[in-house]
PDB file of C-alpha atoms and ligand atoms in Angstrom:
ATOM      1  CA  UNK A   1      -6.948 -97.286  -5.980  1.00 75.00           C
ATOM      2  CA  UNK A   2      -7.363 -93.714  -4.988  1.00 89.00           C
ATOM      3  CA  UNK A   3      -5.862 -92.502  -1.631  1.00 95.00           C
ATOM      4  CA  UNK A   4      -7.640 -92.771   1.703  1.00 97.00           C
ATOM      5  CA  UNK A   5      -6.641 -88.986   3.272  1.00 98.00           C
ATOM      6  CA  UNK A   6      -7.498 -88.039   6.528  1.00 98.00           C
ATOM      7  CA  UNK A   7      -7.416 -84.241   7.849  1.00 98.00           C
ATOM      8  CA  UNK A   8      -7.499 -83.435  11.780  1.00 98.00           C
ATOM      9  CA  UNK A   9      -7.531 -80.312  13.245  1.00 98.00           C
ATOM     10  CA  UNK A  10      -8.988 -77.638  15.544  1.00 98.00           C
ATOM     11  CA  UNK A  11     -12.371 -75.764  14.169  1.00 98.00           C
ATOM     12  CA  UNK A  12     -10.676 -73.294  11.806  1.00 98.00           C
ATOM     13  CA  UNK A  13      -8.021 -74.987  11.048  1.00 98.00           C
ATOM     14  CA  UNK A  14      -8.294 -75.178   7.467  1.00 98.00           C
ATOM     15  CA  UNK A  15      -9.971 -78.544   6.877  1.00 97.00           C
ATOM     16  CA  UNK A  16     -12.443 -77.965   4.397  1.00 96.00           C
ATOM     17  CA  UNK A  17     -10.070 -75.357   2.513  1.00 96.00           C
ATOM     18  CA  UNK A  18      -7.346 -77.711   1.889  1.00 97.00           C
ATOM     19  CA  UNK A  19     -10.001 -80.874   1.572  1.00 96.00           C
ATOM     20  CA  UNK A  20     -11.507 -78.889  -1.261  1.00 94.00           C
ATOM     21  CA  UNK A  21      -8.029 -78.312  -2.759  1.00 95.00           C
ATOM     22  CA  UNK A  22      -6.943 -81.667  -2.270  1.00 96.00           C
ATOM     23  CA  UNK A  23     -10.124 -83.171  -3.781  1.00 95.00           C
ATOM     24  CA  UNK A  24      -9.975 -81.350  -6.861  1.00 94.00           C
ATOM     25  CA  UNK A  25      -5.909 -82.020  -6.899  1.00 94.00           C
ATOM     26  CA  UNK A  26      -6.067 -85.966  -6.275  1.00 95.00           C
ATOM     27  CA  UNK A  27      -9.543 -86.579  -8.124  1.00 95.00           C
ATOM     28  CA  UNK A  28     -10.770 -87.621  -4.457  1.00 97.00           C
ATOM     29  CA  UNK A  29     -14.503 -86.920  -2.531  1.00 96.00           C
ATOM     30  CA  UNK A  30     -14.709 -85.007   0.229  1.00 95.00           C
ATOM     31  CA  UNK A  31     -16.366 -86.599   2.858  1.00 96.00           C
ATOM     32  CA  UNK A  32     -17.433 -83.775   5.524  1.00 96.00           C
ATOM     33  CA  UNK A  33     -19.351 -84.496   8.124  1.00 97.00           C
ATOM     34  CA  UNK A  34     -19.752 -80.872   8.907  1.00 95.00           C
ATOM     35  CA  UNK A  35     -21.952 -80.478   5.822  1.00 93.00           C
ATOM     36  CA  UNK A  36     -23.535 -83.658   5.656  1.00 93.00           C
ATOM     37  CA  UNK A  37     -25.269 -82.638   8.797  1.00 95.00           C
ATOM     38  CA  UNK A  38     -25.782 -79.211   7.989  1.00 93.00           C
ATOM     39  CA  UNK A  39     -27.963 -80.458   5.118  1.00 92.00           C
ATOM     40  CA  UNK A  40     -29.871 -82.561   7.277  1.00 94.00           C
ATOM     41  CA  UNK A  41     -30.293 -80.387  10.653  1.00 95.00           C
ATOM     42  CA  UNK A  42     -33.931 -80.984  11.155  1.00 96.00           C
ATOM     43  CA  UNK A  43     -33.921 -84.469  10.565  1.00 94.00           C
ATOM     44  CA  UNK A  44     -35.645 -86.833  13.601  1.00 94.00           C
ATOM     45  CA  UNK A  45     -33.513 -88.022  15.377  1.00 93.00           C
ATOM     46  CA  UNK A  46     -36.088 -88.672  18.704  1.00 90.00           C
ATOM     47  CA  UNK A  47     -35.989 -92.059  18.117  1.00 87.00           C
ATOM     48  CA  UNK A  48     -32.754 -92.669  19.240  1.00 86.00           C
ATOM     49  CA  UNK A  49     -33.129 -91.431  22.589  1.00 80.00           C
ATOM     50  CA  UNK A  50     -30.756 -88.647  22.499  1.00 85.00           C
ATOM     51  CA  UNK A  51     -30.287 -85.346  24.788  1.00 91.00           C
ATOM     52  CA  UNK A  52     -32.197 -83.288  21.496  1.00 95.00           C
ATOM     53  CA  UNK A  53     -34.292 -84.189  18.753  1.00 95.00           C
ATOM     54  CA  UNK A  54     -32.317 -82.966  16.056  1.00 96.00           C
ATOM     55  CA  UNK A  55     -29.124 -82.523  14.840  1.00 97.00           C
ATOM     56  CA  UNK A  56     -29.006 -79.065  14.475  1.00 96.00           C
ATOM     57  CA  UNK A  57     -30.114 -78.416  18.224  1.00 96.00           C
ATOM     58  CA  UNK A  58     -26.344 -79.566  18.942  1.00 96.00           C
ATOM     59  CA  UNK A  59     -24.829 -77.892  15.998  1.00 96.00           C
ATOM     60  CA  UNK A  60     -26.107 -74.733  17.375  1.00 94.00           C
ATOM     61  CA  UNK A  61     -25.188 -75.846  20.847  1.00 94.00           C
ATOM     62  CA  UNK A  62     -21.533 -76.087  19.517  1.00 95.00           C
ATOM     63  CA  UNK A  63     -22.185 -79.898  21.336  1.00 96.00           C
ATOM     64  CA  UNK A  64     -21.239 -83.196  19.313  1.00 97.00           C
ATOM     65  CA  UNK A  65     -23.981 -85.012  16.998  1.00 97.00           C
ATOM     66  CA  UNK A  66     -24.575 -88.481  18.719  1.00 96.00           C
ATOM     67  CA  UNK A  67     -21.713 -91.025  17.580  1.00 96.00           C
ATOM     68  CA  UNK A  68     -24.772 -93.388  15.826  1.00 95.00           C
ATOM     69  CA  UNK A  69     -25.816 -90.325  13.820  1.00 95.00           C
ATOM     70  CA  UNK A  70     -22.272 -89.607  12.276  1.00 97.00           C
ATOM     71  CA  UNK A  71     -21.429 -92.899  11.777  1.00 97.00           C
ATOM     72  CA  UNK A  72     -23.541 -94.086   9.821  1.00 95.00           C
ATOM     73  CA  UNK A  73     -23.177 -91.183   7.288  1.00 95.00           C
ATOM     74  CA  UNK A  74     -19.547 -91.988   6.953  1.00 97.00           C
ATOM     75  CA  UNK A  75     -19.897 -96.063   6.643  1.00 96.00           C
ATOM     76  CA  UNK A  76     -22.567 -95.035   3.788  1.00 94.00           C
ATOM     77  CA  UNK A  77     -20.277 -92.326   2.275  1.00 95.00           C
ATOM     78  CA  UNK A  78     -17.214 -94.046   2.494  1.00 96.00           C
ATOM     79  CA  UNK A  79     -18.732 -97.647   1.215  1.00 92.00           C
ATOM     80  CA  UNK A  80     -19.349 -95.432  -2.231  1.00 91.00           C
ATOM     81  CA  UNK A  81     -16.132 -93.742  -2.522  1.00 92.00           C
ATOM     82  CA  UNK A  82     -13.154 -94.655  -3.859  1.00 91.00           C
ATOM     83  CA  UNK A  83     -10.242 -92.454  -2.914  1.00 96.00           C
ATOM     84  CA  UNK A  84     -11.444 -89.448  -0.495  1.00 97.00           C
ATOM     85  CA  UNK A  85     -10.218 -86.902   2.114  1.00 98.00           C
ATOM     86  CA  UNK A  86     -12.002 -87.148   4.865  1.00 98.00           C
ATOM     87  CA  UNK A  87     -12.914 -84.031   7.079  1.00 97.00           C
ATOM     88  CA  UNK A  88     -14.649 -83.567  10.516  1.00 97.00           C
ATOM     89  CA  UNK A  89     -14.475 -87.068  11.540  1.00 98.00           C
ATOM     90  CA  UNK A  90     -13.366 -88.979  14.099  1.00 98.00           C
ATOM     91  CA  UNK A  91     -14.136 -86.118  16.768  1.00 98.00           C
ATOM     92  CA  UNK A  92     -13.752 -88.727  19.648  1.00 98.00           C
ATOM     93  CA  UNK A  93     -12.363 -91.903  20.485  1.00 98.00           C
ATOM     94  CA  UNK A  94     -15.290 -94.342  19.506  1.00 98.00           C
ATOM     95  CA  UNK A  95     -15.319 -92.561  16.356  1.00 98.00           C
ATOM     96  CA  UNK A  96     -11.435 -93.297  15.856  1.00 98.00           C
ATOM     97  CA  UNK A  97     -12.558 -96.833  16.596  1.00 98.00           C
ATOM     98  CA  UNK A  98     -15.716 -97.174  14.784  1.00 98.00           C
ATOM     99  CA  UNK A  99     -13.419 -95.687  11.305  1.00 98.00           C
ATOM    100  CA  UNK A 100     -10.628 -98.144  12.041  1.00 97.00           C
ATOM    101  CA  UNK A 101     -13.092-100.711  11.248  1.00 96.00           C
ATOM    102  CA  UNK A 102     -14.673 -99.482   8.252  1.00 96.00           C
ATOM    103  CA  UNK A 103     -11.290 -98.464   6.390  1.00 96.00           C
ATOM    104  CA  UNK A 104      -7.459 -98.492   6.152  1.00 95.00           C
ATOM    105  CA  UNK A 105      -5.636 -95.124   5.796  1.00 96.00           C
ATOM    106  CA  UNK A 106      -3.208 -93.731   3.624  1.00 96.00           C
ATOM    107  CA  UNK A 107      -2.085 -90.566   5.369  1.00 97.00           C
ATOM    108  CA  UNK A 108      -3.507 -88.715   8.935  1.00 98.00           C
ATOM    109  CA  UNK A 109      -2.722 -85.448   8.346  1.00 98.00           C
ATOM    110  CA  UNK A 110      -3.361 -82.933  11.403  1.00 98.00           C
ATOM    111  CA  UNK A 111      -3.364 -78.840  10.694  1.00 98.00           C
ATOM    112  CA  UNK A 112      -1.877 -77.548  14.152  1.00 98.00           C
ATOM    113  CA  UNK A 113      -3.173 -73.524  14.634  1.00 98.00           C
ATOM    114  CA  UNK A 114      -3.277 -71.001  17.810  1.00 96.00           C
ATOM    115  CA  UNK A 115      -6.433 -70.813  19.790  1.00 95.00           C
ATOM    116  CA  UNK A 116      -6.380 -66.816  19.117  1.00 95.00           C
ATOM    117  CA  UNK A 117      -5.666 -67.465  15.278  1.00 97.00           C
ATOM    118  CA  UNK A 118      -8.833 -70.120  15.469  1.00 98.00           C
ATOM    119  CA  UNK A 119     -11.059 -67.130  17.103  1.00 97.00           C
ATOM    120  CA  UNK A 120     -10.016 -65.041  14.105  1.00 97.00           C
ATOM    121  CA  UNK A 121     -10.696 -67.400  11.574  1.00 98.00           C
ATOM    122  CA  UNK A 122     -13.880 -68.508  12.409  1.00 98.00           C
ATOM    123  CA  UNK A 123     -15.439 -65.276  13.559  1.00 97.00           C
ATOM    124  CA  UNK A 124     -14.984 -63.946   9.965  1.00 98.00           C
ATOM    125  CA  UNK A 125     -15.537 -67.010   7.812  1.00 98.00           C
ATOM    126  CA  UNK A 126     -17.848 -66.755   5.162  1.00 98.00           C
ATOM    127  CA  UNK A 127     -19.054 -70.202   3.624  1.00 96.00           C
ATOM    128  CA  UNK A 128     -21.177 -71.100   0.247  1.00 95.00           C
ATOM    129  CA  UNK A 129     -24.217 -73.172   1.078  1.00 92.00           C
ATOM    130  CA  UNK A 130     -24.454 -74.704  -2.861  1.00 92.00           C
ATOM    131  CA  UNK A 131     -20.669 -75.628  -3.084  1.00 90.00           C
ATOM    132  CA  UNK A 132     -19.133 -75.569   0.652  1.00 89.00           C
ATOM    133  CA  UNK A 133     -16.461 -73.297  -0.845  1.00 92.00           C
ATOM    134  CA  UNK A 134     -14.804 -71.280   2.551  1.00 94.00           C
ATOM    135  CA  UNK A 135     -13.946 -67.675   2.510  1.00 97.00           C
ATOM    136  CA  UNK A 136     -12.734 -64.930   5.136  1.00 97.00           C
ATOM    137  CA  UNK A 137     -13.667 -61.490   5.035  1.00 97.00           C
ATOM    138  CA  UNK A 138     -10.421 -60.445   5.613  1.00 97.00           C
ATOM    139  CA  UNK A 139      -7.726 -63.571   4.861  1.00 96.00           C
ATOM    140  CA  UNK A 140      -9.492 -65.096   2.300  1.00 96.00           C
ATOM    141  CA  UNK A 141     -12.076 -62.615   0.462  1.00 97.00           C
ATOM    142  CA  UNK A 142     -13.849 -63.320  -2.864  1.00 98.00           C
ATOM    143  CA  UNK A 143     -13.278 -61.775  -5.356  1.00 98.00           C
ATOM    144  CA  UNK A 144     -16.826 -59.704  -5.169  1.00 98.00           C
ATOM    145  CA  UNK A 145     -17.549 -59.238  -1.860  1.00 97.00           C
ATOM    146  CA  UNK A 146     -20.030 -61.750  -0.268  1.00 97.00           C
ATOM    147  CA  UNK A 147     -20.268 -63.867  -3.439  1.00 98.00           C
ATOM    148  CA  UNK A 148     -19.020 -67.308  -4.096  1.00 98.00           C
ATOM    149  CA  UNK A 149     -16.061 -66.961  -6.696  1.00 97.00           C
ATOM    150  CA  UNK A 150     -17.089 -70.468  -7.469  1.00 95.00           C
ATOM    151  CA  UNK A 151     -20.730 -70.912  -8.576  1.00 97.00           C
ATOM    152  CA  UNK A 152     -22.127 -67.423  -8.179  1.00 98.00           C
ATOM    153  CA  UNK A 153     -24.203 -67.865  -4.861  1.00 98.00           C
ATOM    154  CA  UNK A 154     -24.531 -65.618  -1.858  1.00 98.00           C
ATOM    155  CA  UNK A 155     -22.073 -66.224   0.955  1.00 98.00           C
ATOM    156  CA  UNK A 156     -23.644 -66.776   4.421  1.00 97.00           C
ATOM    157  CA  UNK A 157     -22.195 -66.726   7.916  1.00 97.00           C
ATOM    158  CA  UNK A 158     -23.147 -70.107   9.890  1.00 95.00           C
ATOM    159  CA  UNK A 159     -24.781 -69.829  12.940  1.00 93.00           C
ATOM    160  CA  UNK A 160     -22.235 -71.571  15.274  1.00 96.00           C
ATOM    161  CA  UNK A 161     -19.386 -69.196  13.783  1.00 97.00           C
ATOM    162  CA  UNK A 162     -20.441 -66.781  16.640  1.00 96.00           C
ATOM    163  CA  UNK A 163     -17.854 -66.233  19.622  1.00 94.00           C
ATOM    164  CA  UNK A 164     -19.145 -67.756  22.422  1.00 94.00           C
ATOM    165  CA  UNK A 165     -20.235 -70.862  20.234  1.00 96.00           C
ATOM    166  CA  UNK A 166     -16.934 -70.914  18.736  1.00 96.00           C
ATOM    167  CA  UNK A 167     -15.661 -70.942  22.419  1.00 96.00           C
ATOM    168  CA  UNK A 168     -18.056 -73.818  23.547  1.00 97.00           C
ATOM    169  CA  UNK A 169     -16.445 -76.269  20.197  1.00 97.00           C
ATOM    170  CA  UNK A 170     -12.215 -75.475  21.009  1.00 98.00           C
ATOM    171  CA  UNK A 171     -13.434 -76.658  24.483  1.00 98.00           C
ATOM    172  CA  UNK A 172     -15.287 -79.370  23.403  1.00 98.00           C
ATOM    173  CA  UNK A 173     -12.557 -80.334  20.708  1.00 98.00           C
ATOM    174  CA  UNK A 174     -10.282 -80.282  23.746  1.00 98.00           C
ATOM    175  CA  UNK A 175     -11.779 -82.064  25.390  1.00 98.00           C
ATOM    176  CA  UNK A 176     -13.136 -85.179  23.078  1.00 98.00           C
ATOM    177  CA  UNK A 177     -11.351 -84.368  19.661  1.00 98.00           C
ATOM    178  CA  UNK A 178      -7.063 -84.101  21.259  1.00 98.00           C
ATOM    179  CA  UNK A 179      -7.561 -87.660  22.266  1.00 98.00           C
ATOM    180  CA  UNK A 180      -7.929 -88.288  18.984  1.00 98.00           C
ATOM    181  CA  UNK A 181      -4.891 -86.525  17.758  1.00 98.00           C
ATOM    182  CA  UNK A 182      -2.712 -88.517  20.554  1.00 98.00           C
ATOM    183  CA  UNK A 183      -3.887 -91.757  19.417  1.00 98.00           C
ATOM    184  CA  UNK A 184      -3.099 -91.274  15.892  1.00 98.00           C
ATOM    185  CA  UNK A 185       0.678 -90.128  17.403  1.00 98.00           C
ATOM    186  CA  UNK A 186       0.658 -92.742  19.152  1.00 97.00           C
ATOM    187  CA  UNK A 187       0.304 -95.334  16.631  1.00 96.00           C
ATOM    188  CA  UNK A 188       3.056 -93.559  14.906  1.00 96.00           C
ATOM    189  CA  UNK A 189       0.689 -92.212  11.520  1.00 96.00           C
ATOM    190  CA  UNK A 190      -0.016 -88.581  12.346  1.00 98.00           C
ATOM    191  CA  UNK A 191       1.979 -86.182  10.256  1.00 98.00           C
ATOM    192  CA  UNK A 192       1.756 -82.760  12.239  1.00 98.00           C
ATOM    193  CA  UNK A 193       2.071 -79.644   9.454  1.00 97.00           C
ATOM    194  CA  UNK A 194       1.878 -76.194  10.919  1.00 97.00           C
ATOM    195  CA  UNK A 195      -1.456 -74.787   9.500  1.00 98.00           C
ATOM    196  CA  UNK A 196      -0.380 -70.911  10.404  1.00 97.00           C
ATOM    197  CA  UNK A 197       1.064 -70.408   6.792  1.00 95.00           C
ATOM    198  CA  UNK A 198      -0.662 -69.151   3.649  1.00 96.00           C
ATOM    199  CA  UNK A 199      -3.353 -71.598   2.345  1.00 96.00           C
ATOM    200  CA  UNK A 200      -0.822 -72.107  -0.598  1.00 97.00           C
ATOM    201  CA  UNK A 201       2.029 -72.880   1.822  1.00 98.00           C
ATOM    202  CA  UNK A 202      -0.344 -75.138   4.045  1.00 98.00           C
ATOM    203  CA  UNK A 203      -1.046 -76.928   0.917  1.00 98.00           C
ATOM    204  CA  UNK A 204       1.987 -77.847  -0.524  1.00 98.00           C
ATOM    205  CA  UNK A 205       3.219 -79.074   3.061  1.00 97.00           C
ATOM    206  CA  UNK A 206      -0.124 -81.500   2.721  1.00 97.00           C
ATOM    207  CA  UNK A 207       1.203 -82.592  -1.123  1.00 97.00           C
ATOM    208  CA  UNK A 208       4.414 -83.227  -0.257  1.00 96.00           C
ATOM    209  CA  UNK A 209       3.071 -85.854   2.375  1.00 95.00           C
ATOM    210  CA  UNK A 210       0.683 -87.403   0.870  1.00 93.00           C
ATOM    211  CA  UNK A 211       2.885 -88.029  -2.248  1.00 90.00           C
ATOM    212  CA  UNK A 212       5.472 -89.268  -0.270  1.00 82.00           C
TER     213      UNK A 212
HETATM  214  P1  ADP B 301     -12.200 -75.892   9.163  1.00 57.09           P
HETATM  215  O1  ADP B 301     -12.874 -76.693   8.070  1.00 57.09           O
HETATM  216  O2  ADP B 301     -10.990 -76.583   9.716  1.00 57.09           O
HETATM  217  O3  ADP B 301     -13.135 -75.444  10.222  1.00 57.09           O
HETATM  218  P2  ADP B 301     -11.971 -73.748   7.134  1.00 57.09           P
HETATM  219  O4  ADP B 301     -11.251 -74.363   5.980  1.00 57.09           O
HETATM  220  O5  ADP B 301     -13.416 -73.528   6.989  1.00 57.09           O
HETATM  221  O6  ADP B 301     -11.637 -74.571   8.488  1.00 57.09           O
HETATM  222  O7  ADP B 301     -11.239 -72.374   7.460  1.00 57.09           O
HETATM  223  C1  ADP B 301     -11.679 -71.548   8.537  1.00 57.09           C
HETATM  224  C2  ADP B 301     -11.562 -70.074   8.139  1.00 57.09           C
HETATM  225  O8  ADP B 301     -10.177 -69.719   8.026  1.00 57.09           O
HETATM  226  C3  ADP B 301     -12.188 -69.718   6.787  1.00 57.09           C
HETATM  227  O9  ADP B 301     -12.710 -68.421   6.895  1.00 57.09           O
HETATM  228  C4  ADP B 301     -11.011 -69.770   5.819  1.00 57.09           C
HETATM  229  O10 ADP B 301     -11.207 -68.892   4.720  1.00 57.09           O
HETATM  230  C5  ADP B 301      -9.861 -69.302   6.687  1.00 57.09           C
HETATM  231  N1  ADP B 301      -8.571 -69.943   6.369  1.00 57.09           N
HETATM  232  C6  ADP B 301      -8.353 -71.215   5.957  1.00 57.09           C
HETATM  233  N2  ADP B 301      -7.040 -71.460   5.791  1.00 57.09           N
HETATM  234  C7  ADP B 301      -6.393 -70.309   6.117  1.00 57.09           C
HETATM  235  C8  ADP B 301      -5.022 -69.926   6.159  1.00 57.09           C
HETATM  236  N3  ADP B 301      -4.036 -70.773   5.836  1.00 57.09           N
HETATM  237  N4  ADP B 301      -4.739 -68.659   6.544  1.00 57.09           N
HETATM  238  C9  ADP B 301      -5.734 -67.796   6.877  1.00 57.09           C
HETATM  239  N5  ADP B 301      -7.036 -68.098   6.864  1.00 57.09           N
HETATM  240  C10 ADP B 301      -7.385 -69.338   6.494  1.00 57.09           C
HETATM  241  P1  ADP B 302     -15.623 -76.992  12.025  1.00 57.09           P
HETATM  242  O1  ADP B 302     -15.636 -75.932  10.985  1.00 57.09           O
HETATM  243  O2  ADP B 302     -15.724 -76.519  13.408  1.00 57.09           O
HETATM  244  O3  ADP B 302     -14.550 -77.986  11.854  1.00 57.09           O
HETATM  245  P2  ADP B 302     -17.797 -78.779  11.202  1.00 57.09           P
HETATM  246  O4  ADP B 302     -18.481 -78.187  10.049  1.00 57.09           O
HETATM  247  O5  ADP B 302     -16.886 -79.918  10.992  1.00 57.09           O
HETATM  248  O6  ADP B 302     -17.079 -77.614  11.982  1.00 57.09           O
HETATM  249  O7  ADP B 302     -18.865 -79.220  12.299  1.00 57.09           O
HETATM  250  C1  ADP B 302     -19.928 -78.390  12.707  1.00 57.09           C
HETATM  251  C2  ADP B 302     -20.741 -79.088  13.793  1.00 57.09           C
HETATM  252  O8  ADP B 302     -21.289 -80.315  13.272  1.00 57.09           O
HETATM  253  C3  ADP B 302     -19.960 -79.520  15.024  1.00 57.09           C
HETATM  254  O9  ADP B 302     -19.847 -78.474  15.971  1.00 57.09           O
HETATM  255  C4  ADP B 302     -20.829 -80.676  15.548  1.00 57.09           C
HETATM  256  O10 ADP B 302     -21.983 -80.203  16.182  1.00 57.09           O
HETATM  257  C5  ADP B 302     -21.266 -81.341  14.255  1.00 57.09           C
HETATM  258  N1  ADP B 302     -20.331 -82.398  13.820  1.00 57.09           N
HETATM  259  C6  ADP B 302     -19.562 -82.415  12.681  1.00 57.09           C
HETATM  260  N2  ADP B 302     -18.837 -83.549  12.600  1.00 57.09           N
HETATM  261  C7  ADP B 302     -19.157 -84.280  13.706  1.00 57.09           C
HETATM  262  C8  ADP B 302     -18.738 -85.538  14.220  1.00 57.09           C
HETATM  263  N3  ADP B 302     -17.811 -86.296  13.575  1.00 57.09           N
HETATM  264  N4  ADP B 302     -19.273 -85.969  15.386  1.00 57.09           N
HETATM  265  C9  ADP B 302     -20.189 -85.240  16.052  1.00 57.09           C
HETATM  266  N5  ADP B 302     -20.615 -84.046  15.625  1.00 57.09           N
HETATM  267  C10 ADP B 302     -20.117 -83.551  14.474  1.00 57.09           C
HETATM  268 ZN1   ZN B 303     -20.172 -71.780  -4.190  1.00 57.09          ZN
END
């Protein structure tokens, strides 16, 4: 059986970084939520009675996507994966209880980083829109600049990587995505690894507890 992974952490953190690493070390899928919706902003969404029509009006807010939304792209992409690392998701407490019912859980891993460091991270990141690979302009640049080192495609900047909106989403991760974190302590699971270190460093924390 392949592992059940789960990463928590702050926007910027270094979730989809070490997911991709982690994928590619464990044979695992990454399930993001992140891009799932970002390849499905302008779907309809009206019907469910919700605040905006689509899910990109909240991405762009820097707002949550309703719970029903997200949750039923992870039930469907979990039901066809075997092992996976699991990225974006829960970002609130009825998502926390919605996943305890659709899977068990290997290791909760959470990627603790400064709010200033955050700012820094996110203002400059550069992201592939064909593979998801994540680069920085200054911590993490490609090898050419603005071109993905992995499949040859143009790096863009996402729209909610601006300040304020990066602003709005470390208040709103305060505010509905910590509770998360405490439950997880709580129960005793969470292993806290201090995400401030090089991506290799951060990494090899993240192996050394999910072999353990
Ligand atoms: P998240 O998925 O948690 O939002 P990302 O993996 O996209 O975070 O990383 C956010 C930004 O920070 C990207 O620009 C990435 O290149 C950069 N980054 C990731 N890990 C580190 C690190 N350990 N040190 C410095 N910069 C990092
Ligand atoms: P980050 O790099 O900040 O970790 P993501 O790519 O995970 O960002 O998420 C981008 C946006 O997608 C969020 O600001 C939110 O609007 C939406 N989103 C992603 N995952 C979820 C989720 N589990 N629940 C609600 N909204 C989500
Ligand atoms: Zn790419």
């Amino acid at each position: 059986m392949g592992k059940h992974i789960l990463l928590l952490g702050p926007p910027g953190a270094g979730k989809g970084t070490q997911s991709k690493r982690l994928a590619d070390e464990f044979g695992l899928e990454h399930v993001t939520t992140g891009d799932a919706l970002r390849a499905n902003k302008g779907m309809d969404i009206s019907g469910m009675d919700t605040e905006y029509d689509t899910p990109g009006e909240y991405m762009d807010a820097g707002e949550l996507v309703p719970d029903e939304v997200v949750n039923a792209i992870v039930e469907e992409a979990l039901s066809s994966a075997d092992g996976y690392v699991l990225d974006g998701y829960p970002r609130n407490l009825e998502q926390a209880e919605e996943l305890s019912g659709m899977t068990d859980l290997d290791a909760v891993v959470y990627l603790s980083v400064d709010d200033d460091e955050l700012v820094d991270r996110l203002t400059g990141r550069r992201v592939c829109p064909e593979c998801g690979a994540s680069y920085h302009v200054e911590f993490e640049p490609p090898a050419e600049e603005g071109v993905c080192d992995e499949c040859g495609t143009e790096l863009v900047q996402r729209e909610d990587d601006t300040e304020s909106t990066v602003r709005e989403r470390l208040r709103v991760y305060q505010e509905n995505t910590e509770p998360v974190v405490e439950h997880y302590r709580e129960e005793g699971v969470l292993v806290e690894i201090d995400g401030e270190g090089t991506p290799d460093a951060v990494f090899e924390s993240i192996v050394d507890v999910v072999d353990a």
